[in-house]
Tab-separated table of C-alpha atoms in Angstrom:
chain	number	residue	atom	x	y	z
Y	1	MET	CA	7.895	-10.862	58.013
Y	2	ALA	CA	4.164	-10.531	57.576
Y	3	ASN	CA	2.426	-7.555	59.203
Y	4	PHE	CA	-0.930	-8.706	60.427
Y	5	ILE	CA	-3.748	-7.769	62.759
Y	6	LEU	CA	-6.168	-9.939	64.673
Y	7	ARG	CA	-9.789	-8.854	64.976
Y	8	LYS	CA	-13.286	-10.126	65.749
Y	9	ALA	CA	-15.224	-11.337	62.712
Y	10	GLU	CA	-18.063	-9.157	61.396
Y	11	PRO	CA	-21.058	-10.056	59.166
Y	12	LYS	CA	-19.118	-8.910	56.063
Y	13	ASP	CA	-16.508	-11.616	56.758
Y	14	VAL	CA	-18.738	-14.687	56.246
Y	15	SER	CA	-17.529	-15.394	52.695
Y	16	ASP	CA	-13.898	-15.374	53.888
Y	17	ILE	CA	-14.810	-17.561	56.866
Y	18	LEU	CA	-16.475	-20.078	54.542
Y	19	ARG	CA	-13.497	-19.981	52.165
Y	20	LEU	CA	-11.075	-20.773	55.019
Y	21	ILE	CA	-13.356	-23.503	56.427
Y	22	LYS	CA	-13.292	-25.140	52.976
Y	23	GLU	CA	-9.503	-24.771	52.681
Y	24	LEU	CA	-9.016	-26.485	56.034
Y	25	ALA	CA	-11.503	-29.212	55.059
Y	26	LYS	CA	-9.556	-29.690	51.790
Y	27	PHE	CA	-6.372	-30.189	53.841
Y	28	GLU	CA	-8.266	-32.978	55.674
Y	29	GLU	CA	-9.453	-34.282	52.259
Y	30	MET	CA	-13.075	-33.585	53.252
Y	31	GLU	CA	-13.926	-30.522	51.142
Y	32	ASP	CA	-17.191	-31.987	49.814
Y	33	GLN	CA	-18.401	-32.511	53.402
Y	34	VAL	CA	-18.785	-28.751	53.911
Y	35	ILE	CA	-22.488	-28.166	53.347
Y	36	LEU	CA	-22.687	-24.960	55.401
Y	37	THR	CA	-23.524	-21.812	53.406
Y	38	GLU	CA	-22.735	-18.105	53.875
Y	39	LYS	CA	-26.397	-17.641	54.835
Y	40	ASP	CA	-26.064	-20.243	57.634
Y	41	LEU	CA	-22.871	-18.614	58.896
Y	42	LEU	CA	-24.544	-15.197	58.893
Y	43	GLU	CA	-27.667	-16.334	60.778
Y	44	ASP	CA	-25.811	-18.583	63.186
Y	45	GLY	CA	-22.934	-16.223	63.993
Y	46	PHE	CA	-24.488	-12.768	63.872
Y	47	GLY	CA	-28.103	-13.207	64.993
Y	48	ASP	CA	-29.592	-12.662	68.466
Y	49	HIS	CA	-27.834	-15.700	69.818
Y	50	PRO	CA	-24.433	-16.382	68.213
Y	51	PHE	CA	-23.672	-20.110	68.049
Y	52	TYR	CA	-20.006	-19.436	67.280
Y	53	HIS	CA	-17.374	-16.652	67.421
Y	54	CYS	CA	-14.455	-16.028	65.087
Y	55	ILE	CA	-11.075	-14.324	65.383
Y	56	LEU	CA	-9.638	-13.333	61.986
Y	57	ALA	CA	-6.054	-12.652	60.910
Y	58	GLU	CA	-5.796	-9.909	58.297
Y	59	VAL	CA	-2.807	-8.607	56.316
Y	60	PRO	CA	-2.480	-5.240	54.526
Y	61	LYS	CA	-3.440	-5.177	50.816
Y	62	GLN	CA	0.214	-5.034	49.727
Y	63	GLN	CA	0.778	-8.390	51.423
Y	64	GLN	CA	-2.355	-10.162	50.189
Y	65	SER	CA	-2.263	-13.871	49.354
Y	66	ALA	CA	-1.361	-15.178	45.904
Y	67	ASP	CA	-5.099	-15.489	45.134
Y	68	GLY	CA	-5.850	-11.951	46.322
Y	69	HIS	CA	-7.142	-12.366	49.888
Y	70	VAL	CA	-6.358	-10.247	52.953
Y	71	ILE	CA	-8.116	-12.524	55.478
Y	72	ILE	CA	-5.496	-15.255	55.774
Y	73	GLY	CA	-6.272	-17.105	59.008
Y	74	PHE	CA	-9.068	-17.721	61.495
Y	75	ALA	CA	-10.107	-19.454	64.683
Y	76	MET	CA	-13.725	-20.455	65.345
Y	77	TYR	CA	-14.748	-21.017	68.972
Y	78	TYR	CA	-17.758	-21.142	71.292
Y	79	PHE	CA	-18.484	-21.612	74.977
Y	80	THR	CA	-19.302	-24.982	76.500
Y	81	TYR	CA	-20.168	-26.004	80.060
Y	82	ASP	CA	-18.510	-28.474	82.370
Y	83	PRO	CA	-20.853	-29.552	85.199
Y	84	TRP	CA	-17.917	-29.671	87.650
Y	85	ILE	CA	-16.206	-26.354	86.892
Y	86	GLY	CA	-18.507	-24.308	84.672
Y	87	LYS	CA	-17.681	-22.389	81.495
Y	88	LEU	CA	-15.064	-23.591	79.036
Y	89	LEU	CA	-13.835	-22.140	75.739
Y	90	TYR	CA	-14.079	-24.718	72.961
Y	91	LEU	CA	-11.761	-24.203	69.988
Y	92	GLU	CA	-13.540	-25.665	66.969
Y	93	ASP	CA	-11.488	-24.660	63.903
Y	94	PHE	CA	-8.039	-23.081	63.673
Y	95	TYR	CA	-6.252	-22.408	60.352
Y	96	VAL	CA	-3.619	-20.135	58.811
Y	97	MET	CA	-3.116	-20.205	55.023
Y	98	LYS	CA	0.036	-22.119	54.081
Y	99	GLU	CA	1.933	-19.136	52.624
Y	100	PHE	CA	1.464	-17.202	55.902
Y	101	ARG	CA	2.765	-19.822	58.290
Y	102	GLY	CA	5.975	-19.480	60.278
Y	103	PHE	CA	5.383	-15.820	61.198
Y	104	GLY	CA	3.857	-16.438	64.613
Y	105	ILE	CA	0.278	-15.768	63.476
Y	106	GLY	CA	-0.984	-19.078	64.920
Y	107	SER	CA	0.747	-18.342	68.224
Y	108	GLU	CA	-0.831	-14.890	68.389
Y	109	ILE	CA	-4.279	-16.329	67.669
Y	110	LEU	CA	-3.840	-18.874	70.439
Y	111	LYS	CA	-2.677	-16.119	72.794
Y	112	LYS	CA	-5.783	-14.068	71.936
Y	113	LEU	CA	-7.991	-17.103	72.586
Y	114	SER	CA	-6.259	-17.639	75.933
Y	115	GLN	CA	-6.953	-14.002	76.879
Y	116	THR	CA	-10.595	-14.390	75.836
Y	117	ALA	CA	-10.916	-17.556	77.923
Y	118	VAL	CA	-9.408	-15.918	81.016
Y	119	ARG	CA	-11.471	-12.724	80.588
Y	120	THR	CA	-14.735	-14.669	80.301
Y	121	ARG	CA	-13.847	-16.743	83.382
Y	122	CYS	CA	-13.416	-20.039	81.575
Y	123	SER	CA	-11.617	-22.767	83.476
Y	124	SER	CA	-9.991	-24.357	80.418
Y	125	MET	CA	-9.867	-24.437	76.647
Y	126	HIS	CA	-10.858	-27.740	75.020
Y	127	PHE	CA	-10.467	-28.923	71.422
Y	128	ILE	CA	-10.057	-32.140	69.477
Y	129	VAL	CA	-7.111	-33.126	67.320
Y	130	ALA	CA	-6.851	-36.069	64.938
Y	131	GLU	CA	-4.419	-38.587	66.375
Y	132	TRP	CA	-2.431	-38.652	63.095
Y	133	ASN	CA	-1.893	-34.848	63.105
Y	134	LYS	CA	1.499	-34.983	64.836
Y	135	SER	CA	2.565	-31.403	64.033
Y	136	SER	CA	-0.638	-29.941	65.531
Y	137	ILE	CA	-0.338	-32.190	68.591
Y	138	GLU	CA	3.243	-30.941	69.103
Y	139	PHE	CA	2.132	-27.301	68.589
Y	140	TYR	CA	-0.471	-27.640	71.342
Y	141	LYS	CA	1.698	-29.704	73.695
Y	142	ARG	CA	4.383	-26.990	73.554
Y	143	ARG	CA	1.716	-24.666	74.938
Y	144	GLY	CA	0.768	-26.944	77.821
Y	145	ALA	CA	-2.020	-28.997	76.252
Y	146	SER	CA	-2.735	-32.430	77.693
Y	147	ASP	CA	-4.378	-35.329	75.843
Y	148	LEU	CA	-7.534	-36.104	77.821
Y	149	SER	CA	-8.337	-39.048	75.551
Y	150	LEU	CA	-5.044	-40.608	76.573
Y	151	GLU	CA	-5.111	-39.614	80.260
Y	152	GLU	CA	-8.797	-40.123	80.999
Y	153	GLY	CA	-9.968	-42.466	78.226
Y	154	TRP	CA	-12.675	-40.216	76.770
Y	155	ARG	CA	-14.152	-41.223	73.407
Y	156	LEU	CA	-16.246	-38.892	71.230
Y	157	PHE	CA	-19.589	-40.319	70.068
Y	158	LYS	CA	-22.167	-39.116	67.581
Y	159	ILE	CA	-25.874	-39.817	66.976
Y	160	ASP	CA	-26.599	-38.459	63.513
Y	161	LYS	CA	-29.816	-36.907	62.217
Y	162	GLN	CA	-31.199	-40.132	60.801
Y	163	ASN	CA	-30.889	-41.865	64.148
Y	164	LEU	CA	-32.115	-38.808	66.072
Y	165	THR	CA	-35.274	-38.815	63.954
Y	166	ALA	CA	-35.642	-42.583	64.462
Y	167	ASN	CA	-35.297	-42.075	68.244
Y	168	THR	CA	-37.931	-39.326	68.157
Y	169	ASN	CA	-40.418	-41.652	66.513
Y	170	LYS	CA	-39.933	-44.547	68.942
Y	171	LYS	CA	-42.956	-45.573	70.999
Y	172	ARG	CA	-42.674	-45.428	74.830
Q	1	MET	CA	-43.809	-48.840	86.721
Q	2	ALA	CA	-42.797	-45.400	87.887
Q	3	ASN	CA	-44.905	-42.469	86.702
Q	4	PHE	CA	-42.591	-39.671	85.840
Q	5	ASN	CA	-42.613	-36.319	84.132
Q	6	LEU	CA	-39.988	-34.674	81.931
Q	7	ARG	CA	-39.731	-30.895	81.830
Q	8	LYS	CA	-37.342	-27.992	81.234
Q	9	ALA	CA	-35.334	-26.968	84.292
Q	10	GLU	CA	-36.304	-23.765	86.104
Q	11	PRO	CA	-34.261	-21.563	88.482
Q	12	LYS	CA	-35.816	-23.360	91.494
Q	13	ASP	CA	-34.262	-26.646	90.254
Q	14	VAL	CA	-30.673	-25.473	90.730
Q	15	PRO	CA	-30.133	-27.242	94.121
Q	16	ASP	CA	-31.408	-30.522	92.634
Q	17	ILE	CA	-29.238	-30.097	89.522
Q	18	LEU	CA	-26.165	-29.629	91.704
Q	19	ARG	CA	-27.137	-32.620	93.854
Q	20	LEU	CA	-27.437	-34.863	90.774
Q	21	ILE	CA	-24.172	-33.519	89.279
Q	22	LYS	CA	-22.451	-34.495	92.531
Q	23	GLU	CA	-24.119	-37.930	92.583
Q	24	LEU	CA	-22.921	-38.640	89.061
Q	25	ALA	CA	-19.438	-37.358	89.942
Q	26	LYS	CA	-19.453	-39.647	93.030
Q	27	TYR	CA	-20.268	-42.599	90.754
Q	28	GLU	CA	-17.130	-41.637	88.760
Q	29	GLU	CA	-15.251	-41.303	92.085
Q	30	MET	CA	-14.691	-37.585	91.412
Q	31	GLU	CA	-17.086	-35.929	93.863
Q	32	ASP	CA	-14.466	-33.539	95.266
Q	33	GLN	CA	-13.791	-32.241	91.736
Q	34	VAL	CA	-17.171	-30.498	91.613
Q	35	LYS	CA	-16.311	-26.831	92.233
Q	36	LEU	CA	-19.502	-25.419	90.778
Q	37	THR	CA	-21.980	-23.765	93.199
Q	38	GLU	CA	-25.741	-23.163	93.066
Q	39	LYS	CA	-24.949	-19.488	92.399
Q	40	ASP	CA	-22.825	-20.407	89.331
Q	41	LEU	CA	-25.548	-22.708	88.007
Q	42	LEU	CA	-28.176	-19.990	88.475
Q	43	GLU	CA	-26.159	-17.255	86.718
Q	44	ASP	CA	-24.866	-19.507	83.958
Q	45	GLY	CA	-28.132	-21.305	83.191
Q	46	PHE	CA	-30.812	-18.702	83.778
Q	47	GLY	CA	-29.209	-15.351	82.930
Q	48	ASN	CA	-29.416	-13.392	79.650
Q	49	HIS	CA	-27.295	-15.918	77.865
Q	50	PRO	CA	-27.723	-19.492	79.098
Q	51	PHE	CA	-24.512	-21.513	78.824
Q	52	TYR	CA	-26.382	-24.782	79.379
Q	53	HIS	CA	-29.895	-26.261	79.322
Q	54	CYS	CA	-31.354	-29.043	81.454
Q	55	VAL	CA	-34.117	-31.606	81.033
Q	56	ILE	CA	-35.412	-32.701	84.456
Q	57	ALA	CA	-37.186	-35.966	85.341
Q	58	ASP	CA	-39.413	-35.759	88.391
Q	59	VAL	CA	-41.840	-38.127	90.099
Q	60	PRO	CA	-45.051	-37.329	91.976
Q	61	ALA	CA	-45.012	-37.661	95.804
Q	62	GLU	CA	-46.828	-41.018	95.897
Q	63	HIS	CA	-44.238	-42.613	93.569
Q	64	ARG	CA	-41.134	-41.695	95.504
Q	65	CYS	CA	-39.017	-44.566	96.774
Q	66	SER	CA	-38.806	-44.917	100.513
Q	67	LEU	CA	-35.063	-44.329	100.231
Q	68	THR	CA	-35.450	-40.796	99.046
Q	69	ASP	CA	-37.597	-37.717	99.590
Q	70	TYR	CA	-36.572	-36.176	96.298
Q	71	SER	CA	-38.998	-35.555	93.476
Q	72	VAL	CA	-36.268	-34.644	90.953
Q	73	ILE	CA	-34.696	-38.014	90.161
Q	74	GLY	CA	-32.853	-37.573	86.853
Q	75	PHE	CA	-31.471	-34.962	84.486
Q	76	ALA	CA	-29.671	-34.288	81.256
Q	77	MET	CA	-27.500	-31.197	80.747
Q	78	TYR	CA	-26.862	-30.073	77.167
Q	79	TYR	CA	-25.884	-27.057	75.063
Q	80	PHE	CA	-25.476	-26.167	71.393
Q	81	THR	CA	-22.146	-26.403	69.616
Q	82	TYR	CA	-21.122	-25.578	66.040
Q	83	ASP	CA	-19.564	-27.751	63.381
Q	84	PRO	CA	-17.926	-25.637	60.623
Q	85	TRP	CA	-19.019	-28.169	57.970
Q	86	ILE	CA	-22.668	-28.701	58.923
Q	87	GLY	CA	-23.607	-26.066	61.499
Q	88	LYS	CA	-25.469	-26.509	64.792
Q	89	LEU	CA	-25.095	-29.612	66.937
Q	90	LEU	CA	-26.633	-30.596	70.260
Q	91	TYR	CA	-23.954	-31.551	72.768
Q	92	LEU	CA	-25.030	-33.848	75.605
Q	93	GLU	CA	-22.820	-33.011	78.592
Q	94	ASP	CA	-24.272	-34.894	81.590
Q	95	PHE	CA	-26.960	-37.577	81.741
Q	96	TYR	CA	-28.003	-39.339	84.962
Q	97	VAL	CA	-30.966	-41.144	86.532
Q	98	MET	CA	-30.852	-42.017	90.256
Q	99	LYS	CA	-30.154	-45.715	90.792
Q	100	GLU	CA	-33.503	-46.587	92.377
Q	101	TYR	CA	-35.341	-45.168	89.338
Q	102	ARG	CA	-33.516	-47.040	86.622
Q	103	GLY	CA	-35.084	-49.719	84.434
Q	104	PHE	CA	-38.341	-47.804	83.930
Q	105	GLY	CA	-37.457	-46.245	80.595
Q	106	ILE	CA	-36.722	-42.801	82.052
Q	107	GLY	CA	-33.288	-42.623	80.391
Q	108	SER	CA	-34.800	-43.643	77.052
Q	109	GLU	CA	-37.477	-40.956	77.344
Q	110	ILE	CA	-34.864	-38.325	78.193
Q	111	LEU	CA	-32.836	-39.302	75.136
Q	112	LYS	CA	-35.986	-39.201	73.015
Q	113	THR	CA	-36.742	-35.667	74.309
Q	114	LEU	CA	-33.168	-34.618	73.507
Q	115	SER	CA	-33.450	-36.095	70.008
Q	116	ASP	CA	-36.644	-34.118	69.517
Q	117	THR	CA	-34.956	-30.926	70.770
Q	118	ALA	CA	-32.037	-31.483	68.403
Q	119	VAL	CA	-34.265	-31.985	65.380
Q	120	LYS	CA	-36.515	-28.999	66.297
Q	121	ASN	CA	-33.429	-26.756	66.586
Q	122	ARG	CA	-32.155	-27.887	63.202
Q	123	CYS	CA	-29.151	-29.671	64.642
Q	124	SER	CA	-27.371	-32.099	62.355
Q	125	SER	CA	-26.254	-34.458	65.125
Q	126	MET	CA	-25.970	-34.978	68.856
Q	127	HIS	CA	-22.423	-35.376	70.180
Q	128	PHE	CA	-21.220	-36.540	73.604
Q	129	ILE	CA	-18.219	-38.237	75.157
Q	130	VAL	CA	-18.205	-41.556	76.961
Q	131	ALA	CA	-15.376	-43.083	78.974
Q	132	GLU	CA	-14.072	-46.111	77.110
Q	133	SER	CA	-14.408	-48.138	80.339
Q	134	ASN	CA	-18.155	-47.463	80.555
Q	135	LYS	CA	-19.391	-50.482	78.563
Q	136	ALA	CA	-23.021	-50.265	79.780
Q	137	SER	CA	-23.355	-46.645	78.575
Q	138	ILE	CA	-21.604	-47.391	75.288
Q	139	ASP	CA	-24.095	-50.204	74.600
Q	140	PHE	CA	-27.047	-47.989	75.639
Q	141	TYR	CA	-26.003	-45.370	73.083
Q	142	LYS	CA	-25.071	-47.849	70.350
Q	143	ARG	CA	-28.569	-49.400	70.601
Q	144	ARG	CA	-29.861	-45.937	69.702
Q	145	GLY	CA	-27.638	-45.535	66.668
Q	146	ALA	CA	-24.559	-43.885	68.194
Q	147	SER	CA	-21.227	-44.293	66.450
Q	148	ASP	CA	-17.798	-43.970	68.046
Q	149	LEU	CA	-16.087	-41.088	66.242
Q	150	SER	CA	-12.892	-41.602	68.237
Q	151	LEU	CA	-12.688	-45.110	66.818
Q	152	GLN	CA	-13.852	-44.288	63.278
Q	153	GLU	CA	-12.092	-40.978	62.762
Q	154	GLY	CA	-9.305	-40.981	65.361
Q	155	TRP	CA	-10.320	-37.829	67.247
Q	156	ARG	CA	-8.609	-37.161	70.569
Q	157	LEU	CA	-9.882	-34.648	73.128
Q	158	PHE	CA	-7.289	-32.143	74.364
Q	159	ARG	CA	-7.317	-29.597	77.156
Q	160	ILE	CA	-5.267	-26.463	77.955
Q	161	ASP	CA	-5.951	-25.685	81.596
Q	162	LYS	CA	-6.154	-22.276	83.270
Q	163	GLU	CA	-2.533	-22.236	84.423
Q	164	ASN	CA	-1.324	-22.665	80.877
Q	165	LEU	CA	-3.938	-20.244	79.490
Q	166	LEU	CA	-2.613	-17.571	81.870
Q	167	LYS	CA	0.939	-18.349	80.788
Q	168	MET	CA	0.031	-17.885	77.136
Q	169	SER	CA	-1.993	-14.727	77.825
Q	170	ALA	CA	0.988	-13.115	79.442
Q	171	GLU	CA	3.589	-14.108	76.841
Q	172	GLU	CA	5.409	-11.325	74.977
């Protein structure tokens, strides 16, 4: 069984955070879509106003991964706001390296996130899951998650930078 | 045509923000779901760390409709989120113009202001959810370049509510 600890990310962790973001993107076959840099992660996560928070899973050196890493899992989250009930915790990314799965690390991370949400007086935790990701959907449903897209018919929309800029330039 | 002014919300606007949140909730037949109070909105929006931001639309006294004494007649509530591939995003949470003030381009101007805010803050996109039944809103956003990520990429929004968060927090 893997010994591991969970801790808050620090500035020194940004290269591991980026590595894990890219690994998760690779799993979704989207690795070339990651244009974020370590510099962005440092400024955005550890400046005056953090735009995200990270929990990291770390193993002792003797149990490091095959490619020599001790940071072997992470969750990235931030706070959002529901106009009916106030603060929510939004889980953005959640990943444990393949060789470290099955030891309860994911469960412990989710437990930690739940404690964070309750402590900061959040009413719920929200997150999105791809409809084809059956194993993740089952993982979350076992922990009481409900599919708001199914129950309430919510669809996620995007206006990308090109269209935002076009909107900005429109005459009144 | 209605003369109107767009500005950043101030602490004094909190009663109007709550009024408009409730009006929008009433339109969705969910008025009794609004648990938030003026005190919550004040602490959460105007403390050390704002959890939301608001753009307010107001009209001068001489342009108010006879049906209403209000000068604040529309709002948009937004906050910043974080995409692990591209960084900061602007998330549009609530967006509403009182019925008697629609058709004057106020909604378009609000969206233009939000687009400007997003670009100024180096956001890669604006995200928001729309109920699949809300055809008028979907068309409004599509005319401004919005794409349906739920349709294109199969994302589903999930929630773990407080009861289940507490359960997980307490698990051995």
